[in-house]
PDB file of C-alpha atoms in Angstrom:
ATOM      1  CA  MET A   1     -98.525-128.200 115.304  1.00  0.00           C
ATOM      2  CA  LYS A   2     -96.985-131.207 117.046  1.00  0.00           C
ATOM      3  CA  LEU A   3     -93.180-131.225 117.170  1.00  0.00           C
ATOM      4  CA  ARG A   4     -92.152-134.305 115.252  1.00  0.00           C
ATOM      5  CA  THR A   5     -89.303-136.773 115.363  1.00  0.00           C
ATOM      6  CA  LEU A   6     -87.595-136.679 111.983  1.00  0.00           C
ATOM      7  CA  GLY A   7     -86.251-139.541 109.868  1.00  0.00           C
ATOM      8  CA  SER A   8     -82.564-140.433 110.175  1.00  0.00           C
ATOM      9  CA  CYS A   9     -81.412-138.191 107.308  1.00  0.00           C
ATOM     10  CA  ALA A  10     -83.469-135.298 108.528  1.00  0.00           C
ATOM     11  CA  ALA A  11     -82.412-135.968 112.100  1.00  0.00           C
ATOM     12  CA  ALA A  12     -78.772-135.784 111.047  1.00  0.00           C
ATOM     13  CA  VAL A  13     -79.324-132.399 109.535  1.00  0.00           C
ATOM     14  CA  ALA A  14     -81.418-131.360 112.537  1.00  0.00           C
ATOM     15  CA  CYS A  15     -78.489-132.068 114.815  1.00  0.00           C
ATOM     16  CA  ILE A  16     -76.416-129.636 112.808  1.00  0.00           C
ATOM     17  CA  LEU A  17     -79.069-127.051 113.585  1.00  0.00           C
ATOM     18  CA  SER A  18     -79.436-127.825 117.271  1.00  0.00           C
ATOM     19  CA  VAL A  19     -77.041-125.010 118.087  1.00  0.00           C
ATOM     20  CA  SER A  20     -79.203-122.665 116.014  1.00  0.00           C
ATOM     21  CA  VAL A  21     -82.218-123.392 118.191  1.00  0.00           C
ATOM     22  CA  ALA A  22     -80.202-122.545 121.293  1.00  0.00           C
ATOM     23  CA  ARG A  23     -78.819-119.193 120.036  1.00  0.00           C
ATOM     24  CA  ALA A  24     -79.811-116.169 122.086  1.00  0.00           C
ATOM     25  CA  GLU A  25     -81.194-114.271 119.100  1.00  0.00           C
ATOM     26  CA  MET A  26     -83.640-117.071 118.405  1.00  0.00           C
ATOM     27  CA  PRO A  27     -87.282-116.830 119.460  1.00  0.00           C
ATOM     28  CA  CYS A  28     -86.726-119.910 121.620  1.00  0.00           C
ATOM     29  CA  ALA A  29     -84.132-118.311 123.906  1.00  0.00           C
ATOM     30  CA  ALA A  30     -86.622-117.484 126.673  1.00  0.00           C
ATOM     31  CA  ASP A  31     -88.237-120.929 126.415  1.00  0.00           C
ATOM     32  CA  ILE A  32     -84.852-122.618 126.637  1.00  0.00           C
ATOM     33  CA  ALA A  33     -83.818-120.461 129.598  1.00  0.00           C
ATOM     34  CA  THR A  34     -87.048-121.306 131.403  1.00  0.00           C
ATOM     35  CA  LEU A  35     -87.845-124.874 130.367  1.00  0.00           C
ATOM     36  CA  CYS A  36     -84.415-126.319 129.584  1.00  0.00           C
ATOM     37  CA  LYS A  37     -82.009-124.316 131.744  1.00  0.00           C
ATOM     38  CA  ASP A  38     -80.254-127.412 133.106  1.00  0.00           C
ATOM     39  CA  VAL A  39     -80.048-129.222 129.752  1.00  0.00           C
ATOM     40  CA  PRO A  40     -76.600-129.135 128.112  1.00  0.00           C
ATOM     41  CA  ALA A  41     -76.568-128.118 124.441  1.00  0.00           C
ATOM     42  CA  GLY A  42     -75.588-130.637 121.792  1.00  0.00           C
ATOM     43  CA  GLY A  43     -76.801-133.987 120.589  1.00  0.00           C
ATOM     44  CA  GLY A  44     -80.328-132.716 120.111  1.00  0.00           C
ATOM     45  CA  ARG A  45     -80.931-132.455 123.868  1.00  0.00           C
ATOM     46  CA  ILE A  46     -82.353-128.918 123.684  1.00  0.00           C
ATOM     47  CA  GLN A  47     -84.747-129.956 120.923  1.00  0.00           C
ATOM     48  CA  ALA A  48     -85.792-132.998 122.950  1.00  0.00           C
ATOM     49  CA  CYS A  49     -86.399-130.790 125.992  1.00  0.00           C
ATOM     50  CA  LEU A  50     -88.560-128.405 123.965  1.00  0.00           C
ATOM     51  CA  GLU A  51     -90.496-131.372 122.583  1.00  0.00           C
ATOM     52  CA  GLU A  52     -91.050-132.755 126.097  1.00  0.00           C
ATOM     53  CA  ASN A  53     -92.365-129.346 127.134  1.00  0.00           C
ATOM     54  CA  GLU A  54     -94.378-128.786 123.959  1.00  0.00           C
ATOM     55  CA  ALA A  55     -97.477-127.556 125.788  1.00  0.00           C
ATOM     56  CA  LYS A  56     -95.432-124.801 127.458  1.00  0.00           C
ATOM     57  CA  VAL A  57     -93.447-123.640 124.397  1.00  0.00           C
ATOM     58  CA  SER A  58     -94.294-120.102 123.228  1.00  0.00           C
ATOM     59  CA  SER A  59     -96.002-119.578 119.897  1.00  0.00           C
ATOM     60  CA  ALA A  60     -92.953-117.674 118.547  1.00  0.00           C
ATOM     61  CA  CYS A  61     -90.665-120.570 119.422  1.00  0.00           C
ATOM     62  CA  ARG A  62     -93.087-123.110 117.984  1.00  0.00           C
ATOM     63  CA  ALA A  63     -93.231-121.137 114.727  1.00  0.00           C
ATOM     64  CA  LYS A  64     -89.410-121.062 114.513  1.00  0.00           C
ATOM     65  CA  ILE A  65     -89.167-124.799 115.178  1.00  0.00           C
ATOM     66  CA  ASP A  66     -91.769-125.491 112.494  1.00  0.00           C
ATOM     67  CA  SER A  67     -89.811-123.310 110.063  1.00  0.00           C
ATOM     68  CA  LEU A  68     -86.575-125.116 110.870  1.00  0.00           C
ATOM     69  CA  ALA A  69     -88.319-128.473 110.445  1.00  0.00           C
ATOM     70  CA  GLY A  70     -89.227-127.497 106.887  1.00  0.00           C
ATOM     71  CA  GLU A  71     -85.640-126.493 106.190  1.00  0.00           C
ATOM     72  CA  VAL A  72     -84.387-129.744 107.702  1.00  0.00           C
ATOM     73  CA  LYS A  73     -86.649-131.810 105.459  1.00  0.00           C
ATOM     74  CA  LEU A  74     -85.394-129.946 102.405  1.00  0.00           C
ATOM     75  CA  ALA A  75     -81.776-130.400 103.476  1.00  0.00           C
ATOM     76  CA  ALA A  76     -82.343-134.116 104.059  1.00  0.00           C
ATOM     77  CA  VAL A  77     -83.502-134.444 100.465  1.00  0.00           C
ATOM     78  CA  VAL A  78     -80.683-132.286  99.111  1.00  0.00           C
ATOM     79  CA  CYS A  79     -78.004-134.104 101.172  1.00  0.00           C
ATOM     80  CA  ARG A  80     -79.329-137.653 100.885  1.00  0.00           C
ATOM     81  CA  TRP A  81     -76.731-138.596  98.255  1.00  0.00           C
ATOM     82  CA  ASP A  82     -73.893-137.111 100.346  1.00  0.00           C
ATOM     83  CA  ILE A  83     -75.058-138.980 103.432  1.00  0.00           C
ATOM     84  CA  GLY A  84     -75.105-142.248 101.481  1.00  0.00           C
ATOM     85  CA  ARG A  85     -71.768-141.570  99.814  1.00  0.00           C
ATOM     86  CA  LEU A  86     -69.806-140.188 102.766  1.00  0.00           C
ATOM     87  CA  CYS A  87     -71.546-141.501 105.883  1.00  0.00           C
ATOM     88  CA  SER A  88     -73.045-144.869 104.929  1.00  0.00           C
ATOM     89  CA  ASP A  89     -71.096-146.631 107.686  1.00  0.00           C
ATOM     90  CA  VAL A  90     -72.370-144.267 110.395  1.00  0.00           C
ATOM     91  CA  VAL A  91     -75.165-145.428 112.667  1.00  0.00           C
ATOM     92  CA  PRO A  92     -77.807-142.665 112.953  1.00  0.00           C
ATOM     93  CA  GLY A  93     -78.396-141.142 116.348  1.00  0.00           C
ATOM     94  CA  LYS A  94     -76.785-138.814 118.868  1.00  0.00           C
ATOM     95  CA  GLY A  95     -75.626-136.451 116.118  1.00  0.00           C
ATOM     96  CA  GLN A  96     -73.299-138.970 114.527  1.00  0.00           C
ATOM     97  CA  LEU A  97     -74.523-138.356 110.963  1.00  0.00           C
ATOM     98  CA  ALA A  98     -74.360-134.615 111.486  1.00  0.00           C
ATOM     99  CA  SER A  99     -70.789-134.943 112.740  1.00  0.00           C
ATOM    100  CA  CYS A 100     -69.943-137.047 109.713  1.00  0.00           C
ATOM    101  CA  LEU A 101     -71.311-134.408 107.350  1.00  0.00           C
ATOM    102  CA  GLU A 102     -69.370-131.710 109.180  1.00  0.00           C
ATOM    103  CA  ARG A 103     -66.142-133.766 108.977  1.00  0.00           C
ATOM    104  CA  HIS A 104     -66.680-134.130 105.228  1.00  0.00           C
ATOM    105  CA  GLU A 105     -67.723-130.539 104.620  1.00  0.00           C
ATOM    106  CA  ASP A 106     -65.088-130.107 101.877  1.00  0.00           C
ATOM    107  CA  ASP A 107     -66.363-133.254 100.117  1.00  0.00           C
ATOM    108  CA  LEU A 108     -70.067-132.365 100.133  1.00  0.00           C
ATOM    109  CA  SER A 109     -71.860-131.657  96.907  1.00  0.00           C
ATOM    110  CA  PRO A 110     -72.203-127.920  96.252  1.00  0.00           C
ATOM    111  CA  GLU A 111     -75.972-128.153  96.733  1.00  0.00           C
ATOM    112  CA  CYS A 112     -75.698-129.874 100.114  1.00  0.00           C
ATOM    113  CA  ARG A 113     -72.924-127.561 101.296  1.00  0.00           C
ATOM    114  CA  LYS A 114     -74.986-124.509 100.342  1.00  0.00           C
ATOM    115  CA  GLN A 115     -78.161-125.838 101.978  1.00  0.00           C
ATOM    116  CA  LEU A 116     -76.372-126.608 105.236  1.00  0.00           C
ATOM    117  CA  ALA A 117     -74.617-123.228 105.230  1.00  0.00           C
ATOM    118  CA  ASP A 118     -77.915-121.444 104.598  1.00  0.00           C
ATOM    119  CA  MET A 119     -79.512-123.288 107.491  1.00  0.00           C
ATOM    120  CA  LYS A 120     -76.743-122.328 109.914  1.00  0.00           C
ATOM    121  CA  LYS A 121     -77.321-118.607 109.256  1.00  0.00           C
TER     122      LYS A 121
END
């Protein structure tokens, strides 16, 4: 399945997860070490590197990314109201919406807070 660029809400939530993709216990650790070893983590750079190297990404890593993409889409729906309420003045891109949500963690709706916490596990 082709790795996709997500909409701005989903991309904001995806940035929150970018650290999750880079964790050593993740199926993508070997791919990251091989394909993206010189790419600094943060701002979605690891995800972009994996997307650029899509043809070389292992099937285990691809499956994990696809799973995370489904979670991101769900979180974007769950957190849409919070993004509009708390981060409407933030221009999407470079993890700015994700940072906004993290800054307002105490103000998030219980549903959004739970979804984001579940995704970070």
